[in-house]
Short mmCIF file of C-alpha atoms in Angstrom, two decimals:
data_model
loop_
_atom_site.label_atom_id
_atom_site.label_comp_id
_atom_site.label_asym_id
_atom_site.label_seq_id
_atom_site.Cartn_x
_atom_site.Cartn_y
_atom_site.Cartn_z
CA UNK A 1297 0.00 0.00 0.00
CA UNK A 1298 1.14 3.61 -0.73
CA UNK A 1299 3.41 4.77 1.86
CA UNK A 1300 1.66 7.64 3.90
CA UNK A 1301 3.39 11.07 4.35
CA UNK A 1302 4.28 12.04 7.69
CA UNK A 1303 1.67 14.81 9.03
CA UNK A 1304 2.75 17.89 10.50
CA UNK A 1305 2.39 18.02 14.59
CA UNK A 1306 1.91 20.68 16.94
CA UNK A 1307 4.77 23.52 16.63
CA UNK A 1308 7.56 22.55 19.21
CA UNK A 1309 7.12 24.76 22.63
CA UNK A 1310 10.02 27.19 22.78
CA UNK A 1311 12.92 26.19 24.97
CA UNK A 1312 13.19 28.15 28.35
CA UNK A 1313 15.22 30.88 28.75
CA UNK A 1314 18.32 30.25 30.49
CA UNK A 1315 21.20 31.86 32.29
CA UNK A 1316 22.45 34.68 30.14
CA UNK A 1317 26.40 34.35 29.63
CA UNK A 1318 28.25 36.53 31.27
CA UNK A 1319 31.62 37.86 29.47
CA UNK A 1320 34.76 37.24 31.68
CA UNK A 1321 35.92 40.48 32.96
CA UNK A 1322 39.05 42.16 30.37
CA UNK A 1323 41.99 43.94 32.83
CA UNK A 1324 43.01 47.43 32.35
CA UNK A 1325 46.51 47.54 30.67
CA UNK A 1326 49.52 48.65 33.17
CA UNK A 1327 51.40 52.03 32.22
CA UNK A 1328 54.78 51.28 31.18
CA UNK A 1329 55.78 54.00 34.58
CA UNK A 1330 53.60 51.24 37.02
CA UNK A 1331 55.25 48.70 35.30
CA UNK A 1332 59.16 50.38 35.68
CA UNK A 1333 58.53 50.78 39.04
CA UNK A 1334 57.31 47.14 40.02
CA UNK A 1335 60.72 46.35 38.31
CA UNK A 1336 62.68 48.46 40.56
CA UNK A 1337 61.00 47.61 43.23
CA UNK A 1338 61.74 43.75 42.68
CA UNK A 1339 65.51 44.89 41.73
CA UNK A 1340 65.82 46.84 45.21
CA UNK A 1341 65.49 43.72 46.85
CA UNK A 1342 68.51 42.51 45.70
CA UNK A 1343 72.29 43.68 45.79
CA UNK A 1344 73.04 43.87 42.38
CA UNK A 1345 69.72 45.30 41.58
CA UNK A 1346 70.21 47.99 44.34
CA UNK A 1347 73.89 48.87 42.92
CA UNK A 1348 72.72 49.66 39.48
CA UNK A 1349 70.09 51.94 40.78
CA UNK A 1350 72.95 53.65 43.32
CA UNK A 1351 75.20 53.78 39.89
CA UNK A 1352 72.13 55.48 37.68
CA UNK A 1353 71.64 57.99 40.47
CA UNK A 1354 74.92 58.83 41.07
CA UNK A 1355 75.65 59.31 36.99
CA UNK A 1356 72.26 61.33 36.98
CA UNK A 1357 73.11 63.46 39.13
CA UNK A 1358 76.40 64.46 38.88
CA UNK A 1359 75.74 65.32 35.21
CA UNK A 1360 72.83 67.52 36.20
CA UNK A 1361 75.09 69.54 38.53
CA UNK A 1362 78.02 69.69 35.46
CA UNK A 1363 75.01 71.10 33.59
CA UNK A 1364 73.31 73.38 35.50
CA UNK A 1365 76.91 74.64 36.50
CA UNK A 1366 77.46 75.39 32.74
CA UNK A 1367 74.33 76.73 32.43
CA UNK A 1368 74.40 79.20 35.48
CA UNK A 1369 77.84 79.87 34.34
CA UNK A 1370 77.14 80.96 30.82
CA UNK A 1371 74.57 82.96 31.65
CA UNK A 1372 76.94 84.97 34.38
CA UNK A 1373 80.11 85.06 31.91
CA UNK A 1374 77.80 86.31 29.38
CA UNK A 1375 76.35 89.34 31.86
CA UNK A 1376 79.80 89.75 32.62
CA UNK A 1377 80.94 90.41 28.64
CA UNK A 1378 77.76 92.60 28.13
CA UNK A 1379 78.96 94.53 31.04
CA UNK A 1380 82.50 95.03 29.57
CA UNK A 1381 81.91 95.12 25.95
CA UNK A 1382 78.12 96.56 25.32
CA UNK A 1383 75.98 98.27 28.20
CA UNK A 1384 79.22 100.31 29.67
CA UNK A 1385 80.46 101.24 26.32
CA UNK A 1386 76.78 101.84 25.68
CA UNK A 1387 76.79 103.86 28.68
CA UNK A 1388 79.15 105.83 28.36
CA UNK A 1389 78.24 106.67 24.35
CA UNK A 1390 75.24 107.67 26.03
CA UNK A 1391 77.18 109.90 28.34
CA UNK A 1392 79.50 111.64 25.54
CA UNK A 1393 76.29 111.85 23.35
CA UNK A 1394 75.21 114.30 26.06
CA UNK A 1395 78.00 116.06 26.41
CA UNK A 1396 78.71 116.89 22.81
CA UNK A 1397 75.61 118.56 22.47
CA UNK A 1398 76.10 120.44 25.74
CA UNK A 1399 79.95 121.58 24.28
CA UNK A 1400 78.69 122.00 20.99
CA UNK A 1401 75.83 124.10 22.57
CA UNK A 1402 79.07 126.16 24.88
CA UNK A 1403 80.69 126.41 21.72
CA UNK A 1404 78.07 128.22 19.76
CA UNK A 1405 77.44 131.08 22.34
CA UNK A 1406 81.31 131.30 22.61
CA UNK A 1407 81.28 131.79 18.82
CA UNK A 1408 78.79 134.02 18.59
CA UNK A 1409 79.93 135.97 21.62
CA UNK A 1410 83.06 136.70 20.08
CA UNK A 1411 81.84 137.70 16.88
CA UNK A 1412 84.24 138.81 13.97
CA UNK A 1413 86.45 137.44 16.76
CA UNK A 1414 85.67 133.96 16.72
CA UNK A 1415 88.81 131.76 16.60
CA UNK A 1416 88.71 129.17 13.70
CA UNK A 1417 89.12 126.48 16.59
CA UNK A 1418 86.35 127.30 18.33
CA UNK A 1419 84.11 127.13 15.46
CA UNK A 1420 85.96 123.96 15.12
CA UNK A 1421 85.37 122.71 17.86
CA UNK A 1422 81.15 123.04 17.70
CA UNK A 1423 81.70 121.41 14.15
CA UNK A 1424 83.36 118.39 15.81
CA UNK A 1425 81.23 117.97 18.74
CA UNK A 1426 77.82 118.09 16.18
CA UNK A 1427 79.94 115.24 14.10
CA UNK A 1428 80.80 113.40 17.44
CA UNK A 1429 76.69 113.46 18.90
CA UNK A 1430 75.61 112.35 15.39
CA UNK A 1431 78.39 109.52 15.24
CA UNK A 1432 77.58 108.30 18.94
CA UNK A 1433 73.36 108.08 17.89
CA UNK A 1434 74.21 106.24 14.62
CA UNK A 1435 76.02 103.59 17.21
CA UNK A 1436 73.16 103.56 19.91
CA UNK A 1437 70.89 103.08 17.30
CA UNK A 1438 72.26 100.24 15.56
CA UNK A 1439 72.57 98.41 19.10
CA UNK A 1440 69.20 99.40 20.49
CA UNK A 1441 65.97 97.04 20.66
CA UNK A 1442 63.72 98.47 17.67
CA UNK A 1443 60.58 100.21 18.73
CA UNK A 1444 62.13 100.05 22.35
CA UNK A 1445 62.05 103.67 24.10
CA UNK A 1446 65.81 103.98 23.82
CA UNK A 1447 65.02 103.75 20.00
CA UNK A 1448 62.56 106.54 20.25
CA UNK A 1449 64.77 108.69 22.35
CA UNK A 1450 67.55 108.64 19.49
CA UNK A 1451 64.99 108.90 16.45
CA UNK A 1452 63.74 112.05 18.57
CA UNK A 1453 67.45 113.15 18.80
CA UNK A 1454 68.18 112.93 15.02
CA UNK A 1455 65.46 114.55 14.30
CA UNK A 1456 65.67 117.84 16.46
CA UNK A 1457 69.53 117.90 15.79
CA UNK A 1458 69.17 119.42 12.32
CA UNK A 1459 66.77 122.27 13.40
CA UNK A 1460 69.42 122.77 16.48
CA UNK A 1461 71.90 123.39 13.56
CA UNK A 1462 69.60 125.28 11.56
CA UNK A 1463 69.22 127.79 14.45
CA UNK A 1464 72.74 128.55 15.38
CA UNK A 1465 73.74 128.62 11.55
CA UNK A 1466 70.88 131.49 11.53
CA UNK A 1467 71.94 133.15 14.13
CA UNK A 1468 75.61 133.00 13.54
CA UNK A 1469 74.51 134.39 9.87
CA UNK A 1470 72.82 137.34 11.18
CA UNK A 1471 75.47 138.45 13.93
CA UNK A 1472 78.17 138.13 11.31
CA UNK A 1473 76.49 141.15 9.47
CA UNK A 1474 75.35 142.94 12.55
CA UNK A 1475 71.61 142.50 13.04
CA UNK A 1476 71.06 142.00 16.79
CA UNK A 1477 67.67 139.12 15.51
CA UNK A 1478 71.05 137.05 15.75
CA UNK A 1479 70.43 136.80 19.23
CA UNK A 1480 67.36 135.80 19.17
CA UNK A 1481 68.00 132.63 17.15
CA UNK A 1482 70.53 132.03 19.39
CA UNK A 1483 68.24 132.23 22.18
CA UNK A 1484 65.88 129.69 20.68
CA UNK A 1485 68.72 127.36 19.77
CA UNK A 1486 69.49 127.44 23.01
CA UNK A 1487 65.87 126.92 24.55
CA UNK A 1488 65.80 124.03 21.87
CA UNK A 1489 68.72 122.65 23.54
CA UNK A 1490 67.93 122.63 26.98
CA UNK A 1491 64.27 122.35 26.68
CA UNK A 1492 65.02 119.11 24.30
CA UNK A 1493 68.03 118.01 23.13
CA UNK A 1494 69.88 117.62 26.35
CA UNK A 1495 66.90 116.19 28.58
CA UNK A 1496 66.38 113.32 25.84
CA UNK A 1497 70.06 112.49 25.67
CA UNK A 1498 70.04 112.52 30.03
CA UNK A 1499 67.05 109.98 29.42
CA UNK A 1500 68.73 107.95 26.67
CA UNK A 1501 71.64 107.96 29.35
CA UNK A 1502 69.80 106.83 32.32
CA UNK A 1503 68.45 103.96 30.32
CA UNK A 1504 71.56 103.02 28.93
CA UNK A 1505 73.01 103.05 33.31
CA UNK A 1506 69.85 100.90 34.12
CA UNK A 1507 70.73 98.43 31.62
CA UNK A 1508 73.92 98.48 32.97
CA UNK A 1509 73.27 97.83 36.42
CA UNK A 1510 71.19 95.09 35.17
CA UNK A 1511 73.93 93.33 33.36
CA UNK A 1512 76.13 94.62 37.17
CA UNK A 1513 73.20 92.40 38.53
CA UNK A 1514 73.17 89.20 36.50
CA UNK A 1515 76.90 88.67 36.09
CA UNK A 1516 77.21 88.78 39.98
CA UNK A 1517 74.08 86.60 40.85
CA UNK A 1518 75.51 83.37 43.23
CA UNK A 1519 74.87 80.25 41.42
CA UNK A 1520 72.90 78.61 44.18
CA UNK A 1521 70.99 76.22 42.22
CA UNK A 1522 74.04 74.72 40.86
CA UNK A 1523 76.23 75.10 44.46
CA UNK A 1524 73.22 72.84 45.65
CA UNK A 1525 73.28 70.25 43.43
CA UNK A 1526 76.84 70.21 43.42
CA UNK A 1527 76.92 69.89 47.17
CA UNK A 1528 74.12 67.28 47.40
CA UNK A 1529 76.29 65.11 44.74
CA UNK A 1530 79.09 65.53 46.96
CA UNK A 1531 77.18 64.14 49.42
CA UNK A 1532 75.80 61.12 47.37
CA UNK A 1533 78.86 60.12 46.11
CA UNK A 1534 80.35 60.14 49.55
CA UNK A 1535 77.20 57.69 51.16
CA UNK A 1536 77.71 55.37 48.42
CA UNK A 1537 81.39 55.00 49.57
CA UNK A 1538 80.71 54.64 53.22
CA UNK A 1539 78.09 51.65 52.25
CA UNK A 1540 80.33 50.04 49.55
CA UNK A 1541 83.12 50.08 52.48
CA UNK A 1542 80.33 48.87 54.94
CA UNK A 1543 79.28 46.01 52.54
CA UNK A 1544 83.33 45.21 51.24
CA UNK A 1545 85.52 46.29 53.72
CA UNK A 1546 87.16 48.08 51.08
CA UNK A 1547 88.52 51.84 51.48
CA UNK A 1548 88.46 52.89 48.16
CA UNK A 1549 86.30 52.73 45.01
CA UNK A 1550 88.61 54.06 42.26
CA UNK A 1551 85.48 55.35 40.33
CA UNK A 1552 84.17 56.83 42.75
CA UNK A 1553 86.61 58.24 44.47
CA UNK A 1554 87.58 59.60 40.62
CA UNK A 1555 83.38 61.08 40.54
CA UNK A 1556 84.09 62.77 43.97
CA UNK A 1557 87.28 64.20 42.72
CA UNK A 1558 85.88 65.57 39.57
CA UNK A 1559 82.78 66.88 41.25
CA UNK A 1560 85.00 68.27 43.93
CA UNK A 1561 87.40 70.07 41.75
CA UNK A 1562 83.34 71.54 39.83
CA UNK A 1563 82.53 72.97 42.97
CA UNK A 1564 85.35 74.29 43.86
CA UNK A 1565 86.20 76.17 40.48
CA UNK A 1566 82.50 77.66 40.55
CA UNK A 1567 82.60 78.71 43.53
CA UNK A 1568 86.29 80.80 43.61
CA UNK A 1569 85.80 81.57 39.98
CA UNK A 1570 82.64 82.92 40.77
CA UNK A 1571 83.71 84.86 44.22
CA UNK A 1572 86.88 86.38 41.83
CA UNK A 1573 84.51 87.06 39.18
CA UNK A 1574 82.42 89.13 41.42
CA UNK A 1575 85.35 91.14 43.67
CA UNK A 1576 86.76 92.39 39.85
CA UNK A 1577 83.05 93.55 38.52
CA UNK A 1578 82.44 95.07 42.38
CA UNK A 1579 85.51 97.00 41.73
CA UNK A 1580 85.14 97.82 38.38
CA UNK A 1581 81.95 99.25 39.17
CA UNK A 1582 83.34 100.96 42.71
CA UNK A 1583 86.72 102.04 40.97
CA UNK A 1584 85.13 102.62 37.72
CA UNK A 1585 81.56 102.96 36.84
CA UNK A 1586 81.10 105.04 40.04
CA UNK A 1587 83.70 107.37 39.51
CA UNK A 1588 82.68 107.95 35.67
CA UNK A 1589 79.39 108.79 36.53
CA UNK A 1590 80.52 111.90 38.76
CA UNK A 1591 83.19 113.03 36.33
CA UNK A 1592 80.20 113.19 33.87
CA UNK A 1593 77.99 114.79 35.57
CA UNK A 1594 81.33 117.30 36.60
CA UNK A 1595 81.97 118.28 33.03
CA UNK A 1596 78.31 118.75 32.09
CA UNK A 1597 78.08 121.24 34.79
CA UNK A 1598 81.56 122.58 33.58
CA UNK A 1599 79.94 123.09 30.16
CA UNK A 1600 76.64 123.96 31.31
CA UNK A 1601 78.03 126.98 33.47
CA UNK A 1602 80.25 127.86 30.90
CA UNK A 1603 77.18 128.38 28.58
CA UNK A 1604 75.16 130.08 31.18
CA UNK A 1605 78.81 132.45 31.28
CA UNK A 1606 78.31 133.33 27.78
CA UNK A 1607 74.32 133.37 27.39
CA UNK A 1608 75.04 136.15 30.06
CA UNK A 1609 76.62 138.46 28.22
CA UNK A 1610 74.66 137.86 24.96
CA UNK A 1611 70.99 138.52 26.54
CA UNK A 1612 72.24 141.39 28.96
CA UNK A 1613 69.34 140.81 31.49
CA UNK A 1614 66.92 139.99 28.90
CA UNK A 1615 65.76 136.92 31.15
CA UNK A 1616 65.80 136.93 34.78
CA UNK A 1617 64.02 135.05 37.64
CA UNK A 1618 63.68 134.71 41.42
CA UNK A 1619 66.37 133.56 43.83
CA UNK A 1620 66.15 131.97 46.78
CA UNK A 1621 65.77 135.54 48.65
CA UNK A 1622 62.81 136.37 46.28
CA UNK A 1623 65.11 139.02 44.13
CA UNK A 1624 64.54 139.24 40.39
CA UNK A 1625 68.04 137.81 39.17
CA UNK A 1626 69.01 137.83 35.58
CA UNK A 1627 68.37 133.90 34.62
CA UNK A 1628 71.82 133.17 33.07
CA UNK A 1629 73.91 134.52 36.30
CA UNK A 1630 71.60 132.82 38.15
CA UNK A 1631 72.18 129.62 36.07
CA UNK A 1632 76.06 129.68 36.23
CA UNK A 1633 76.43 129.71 40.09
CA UNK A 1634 74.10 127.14 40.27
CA UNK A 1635 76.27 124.80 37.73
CA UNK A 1636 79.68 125.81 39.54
CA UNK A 1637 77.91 124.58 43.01
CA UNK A 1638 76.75 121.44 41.09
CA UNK A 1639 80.89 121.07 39.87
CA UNK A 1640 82.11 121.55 43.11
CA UNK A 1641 80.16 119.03 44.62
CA UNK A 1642 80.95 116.33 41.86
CA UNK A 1643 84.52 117.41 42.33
CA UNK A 1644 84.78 117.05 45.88
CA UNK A 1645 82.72 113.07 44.89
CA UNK A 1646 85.03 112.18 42.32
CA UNK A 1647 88.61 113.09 44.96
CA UNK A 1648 86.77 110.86 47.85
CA UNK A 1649 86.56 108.03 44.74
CA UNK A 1650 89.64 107.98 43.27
CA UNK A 1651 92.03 105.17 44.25
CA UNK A 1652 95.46 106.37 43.08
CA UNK A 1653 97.34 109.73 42.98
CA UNK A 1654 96.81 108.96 39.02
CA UNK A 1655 92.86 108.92 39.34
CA UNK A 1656 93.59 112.29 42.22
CA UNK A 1657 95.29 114.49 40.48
CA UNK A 1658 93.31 115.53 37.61
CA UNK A 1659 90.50 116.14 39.38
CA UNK A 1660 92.18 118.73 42.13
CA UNK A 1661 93.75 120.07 39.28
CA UNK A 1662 90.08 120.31 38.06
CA UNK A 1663 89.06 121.88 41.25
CA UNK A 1664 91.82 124.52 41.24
CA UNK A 1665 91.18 125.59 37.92
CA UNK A 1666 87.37 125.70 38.65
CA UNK A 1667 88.22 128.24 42.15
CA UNK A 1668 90.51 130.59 39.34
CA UNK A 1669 87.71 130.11 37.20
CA UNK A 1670 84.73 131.75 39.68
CA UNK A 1671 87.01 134.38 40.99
CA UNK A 1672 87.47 135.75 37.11
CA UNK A 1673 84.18 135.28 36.48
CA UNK A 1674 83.14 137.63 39.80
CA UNK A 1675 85.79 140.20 38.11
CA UNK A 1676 83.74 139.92 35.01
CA UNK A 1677 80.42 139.99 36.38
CA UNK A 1678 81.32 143.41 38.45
CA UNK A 1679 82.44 144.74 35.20
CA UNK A 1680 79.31 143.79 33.26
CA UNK A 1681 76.88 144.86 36.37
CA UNK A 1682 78.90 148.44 36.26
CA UNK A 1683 78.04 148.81 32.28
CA UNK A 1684 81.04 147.79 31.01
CA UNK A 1685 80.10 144.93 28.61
CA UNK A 1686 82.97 145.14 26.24
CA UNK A 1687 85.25 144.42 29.15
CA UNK A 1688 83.60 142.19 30.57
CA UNK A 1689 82.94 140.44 27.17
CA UNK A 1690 86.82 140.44 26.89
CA UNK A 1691 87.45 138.78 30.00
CA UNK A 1692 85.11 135.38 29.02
CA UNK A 1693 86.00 135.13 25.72
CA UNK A 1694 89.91 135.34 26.08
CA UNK A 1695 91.05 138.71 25.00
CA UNK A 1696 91.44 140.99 28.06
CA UNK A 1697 93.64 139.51 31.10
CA UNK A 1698 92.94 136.36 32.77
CA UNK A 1699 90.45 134.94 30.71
CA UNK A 1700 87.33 132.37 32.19
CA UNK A 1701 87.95 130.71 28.85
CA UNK A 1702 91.26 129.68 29.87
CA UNK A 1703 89.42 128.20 33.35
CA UNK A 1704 87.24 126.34 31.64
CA UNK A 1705 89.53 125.18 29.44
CA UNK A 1706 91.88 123.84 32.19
CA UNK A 1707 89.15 122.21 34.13
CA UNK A 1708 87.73 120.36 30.97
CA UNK A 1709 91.03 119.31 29.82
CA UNK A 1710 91.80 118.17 33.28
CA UNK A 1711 88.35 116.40 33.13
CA UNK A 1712 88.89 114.28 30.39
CA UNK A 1713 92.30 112.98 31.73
CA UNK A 1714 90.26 111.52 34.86
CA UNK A 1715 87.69 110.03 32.64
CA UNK A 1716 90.26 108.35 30.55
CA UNK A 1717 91.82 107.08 33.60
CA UNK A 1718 88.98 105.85 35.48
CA UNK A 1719 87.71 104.51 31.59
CA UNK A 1720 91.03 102.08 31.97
CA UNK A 1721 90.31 101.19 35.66
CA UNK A 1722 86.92 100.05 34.60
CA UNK A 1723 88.27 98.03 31.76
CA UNK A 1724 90.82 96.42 33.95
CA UNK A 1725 88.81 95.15 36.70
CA UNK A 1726 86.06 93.89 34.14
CA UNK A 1727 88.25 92.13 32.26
CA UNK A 1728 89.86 90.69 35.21
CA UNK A 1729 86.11 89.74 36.20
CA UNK A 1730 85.01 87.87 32.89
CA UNK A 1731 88.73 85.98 32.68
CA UNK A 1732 88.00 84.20 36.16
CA UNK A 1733 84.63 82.94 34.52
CA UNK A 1734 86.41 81.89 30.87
CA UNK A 1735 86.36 78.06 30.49
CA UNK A 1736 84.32 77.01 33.69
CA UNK A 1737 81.36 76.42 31.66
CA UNK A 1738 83.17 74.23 29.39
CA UNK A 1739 85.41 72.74 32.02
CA UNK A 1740 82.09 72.06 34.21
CA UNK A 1741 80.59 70.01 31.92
CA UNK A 1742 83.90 67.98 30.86
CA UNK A 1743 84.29 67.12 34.54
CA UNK A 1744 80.66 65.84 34.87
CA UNK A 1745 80.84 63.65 31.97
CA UNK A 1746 84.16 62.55 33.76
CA UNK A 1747 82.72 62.43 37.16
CA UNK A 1748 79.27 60.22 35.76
CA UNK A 1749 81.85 57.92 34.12
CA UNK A 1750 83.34 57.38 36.97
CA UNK A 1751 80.57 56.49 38.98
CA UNK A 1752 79.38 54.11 36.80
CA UNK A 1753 82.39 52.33 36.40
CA UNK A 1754 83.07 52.14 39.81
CA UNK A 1755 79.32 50.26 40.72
CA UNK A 1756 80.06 48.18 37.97
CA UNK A 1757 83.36 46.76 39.54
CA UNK A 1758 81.12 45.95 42.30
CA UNK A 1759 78.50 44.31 40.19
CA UNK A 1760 81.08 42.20 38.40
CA UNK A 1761 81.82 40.32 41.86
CA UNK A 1762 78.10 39.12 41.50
CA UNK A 1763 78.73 37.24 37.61
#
């Protein structure tokens, strides 16, 4: 019989749900630092594993103190050249900036006072001093920051030192052919001057002292950071020989005692280099610096009072103003005893800070010349008070007996001896400053390459007794 297909039953009941798998649980990945330091800590608990982490420190840090030594070094030998080769130079540009225009200034009243009597020399001597001011900005320009203010002070210069010139050539035009408007432009020259001209070169010149007291301040710094480290590697270096002679019974670890040495010999040069360093920039600012800034300020008063001298004569009481007592004084009189107080006074500073009868000398000479120099002038200023201007007028400008000019003269001249005196006292002591910092840098970090050699050699002749 036909086979029968199989009929369809009931739809199979679903299974019951079971237990939902759970996923095993996946561990966070160590950091290669946690994992470093499980494997020092497992090292540390064994000689040879405690030996190379002595060596590592040791060789770490005696090369950070060569380093930082260099490092602290350089920066302080590098102060210590600015000092002597760019903000004292700088300075001092800054100083003979200002006094050329306060000569050339003195020289243009002289000039004019004198008249058909002008000596070539003195006009001469205005020409130079306008080519000397001009020279000096050039320089501080081309070694000032640009857009810094010292680069706005000397733009500010070069630009009102033409109309300066314009103004005395004016007025030395119209005197030559007798109109008295002459005086007039030699007036404003002169307001241009002092209103102007010479307070913008006193700024440019303060700026130029700050930056060198800066440079004073950075060469001279103590190296503490790297005095420190040296001292504290010092210190390792001499643990690690106590233990190794606690663990061996041996005195000496060449390599080490070769790291102490060269560490030893580190701190020692940085620290007497240093302390040398600083006593030759001390007195090259003390035996120097100090005593240039008072002979400065001495010969712009010198030239300052001799312009007031002339201005004098040339205005005749055309500008006056109160004294101390309340008395209507003409302005220029007025003016010059104030600058011959101020000269006396740097005088009397610059004797107390000079060091040698070579550094002395000039300056009383200086101080003699500037007592001559106020008696003639009294002796001319009777002469003018009684109405007797042409005598008077001879007596500062050199023809009648006894001149001021000749004063001046003497006191300027002696002047610039004592500046180029102290100028080589300065340059001395500097020098002497920078040489006791030349090669420690370099030397420093030789010795710490030396000195981490050494330590590592010398744990490693301990670790070879473990193989």
């Amino acid at each position: 019989m036909p086979a029968v297909p199989p009929q369809p039953g009931p739809p199979a009941a679903p299974a019951p749900p079971g237990p939902a798998a759970v996923s095993e649980p996946v561990s966070a990945r160590r950091t290669a630092f946690a994992e470093g330091v499980d494997r020092l800590r497992v090292a540390a608990t064994t000689e040879p594993g405690r030996l190379r982490i002595i060596g590592a420190l040791l060789a770490l840090l005696v090369v950070a103190f060569g380093a930082v030594t260099a490092w602290q070094m350089t920066d302080r030998a590098s102060a210590a050249d600015d000092v002597l080769n760019s903000s004292q130079p700088l300075s001092s540009d800054a100083a003979d900036i200002y006094r050329s225009l306060a000569d050339a200034n003195t020289a243009a009243a002289s000039g004019y006072l004198a008249g058909p009597q002008e000596k070539p020399a003195m006009r001469q001597t205005y020409e130079d001093d306008i080519r000397t001011a001009a020279g000096k900005l050039v320089t501080a320009a081309a070694n000032s920051d640009a857009g810094s203010d010292s680069a706005k002070t000397i733009a500010q210069l070069n630009k009102l030192l033409p109309q300066y010139k314009g103004l005395v050539e004016t007025a030395r035009t119209n005197n030559r052919q007798g109109y008295p408007v002459g005086g007039a432009y030699l007036r404003a020259a002169n307001e241009l001057m002092q209103g102007q001209l010479l307070p913008k070169a006193e700024d440019l010149y303060q700026r130029e002292n700050q930056r060198l007291n800066s440079d004073y301040a950075d060469a001279k710094s103590f190296p503490w950071a790297a005095t420190g480290l040296g001292l504290v590697a010092l210190g390792g270096l001499a643990w690690a020989q106590r233990r190794n002679y606690q663990r061996t019974n041996r005195v000496l670890n060449h390599g080490l005692v070769t790291a102490s040495a060269a560490s030893a010999v580190v701190l020692l040069w940085l620290v007497v280099g240093h302390t040398v360093a600083r006593a030759g920039l001390n007195d090259s600012y003390d035996h120097g610096v100090r005593s240039l800034n008072v002979l400065h300020d001495a010969r712009i008063a010198s030239l300052t009072a001799r312009s007031d001298e002339n201005l004098n004569l040339i205005r005749r009481g055309a500008d006056t103003t109160k004294n101390a007592n309340g008395d209507t004084v003409d302005a220029y009189a007025a003016g010059y005893d104030e600058q011959i107080a101020r000269l006396a006074k740097a005088l009397n500073n610059a004797d107390g800070l000079a060091d040698d009868s070579a550094g002395r000398k000039p300056v009383q000479v200086a101080n003699e010349s500037m007592q001559a120099w106020k008696d003639r002038h009294g002796v001319a200023q009777s002469m003018n008070n009684r109405g007797d201007y042409q005598k008077a007028r001879d007596k500062v400008i050199g023809v009648g007996e006894d001149p001021t000019s000749v004063c001046f003269d003497n006191v300027d001249s002696a002047l610039k001896k004592a500046l180029a005196h102290e100028q080589d006292e300065f340059h001395q002591a500097a020098s002497g400053g920078l040489d006791a910092l030349t090669g420690l840098p370099y030397g420093a970090a030789v010795l710490a390459v030396l000195g981490a050699a050494g330590a590592v050699l010398g744990i490693g002749r301990r670790l070879s007794e473990y193989r």
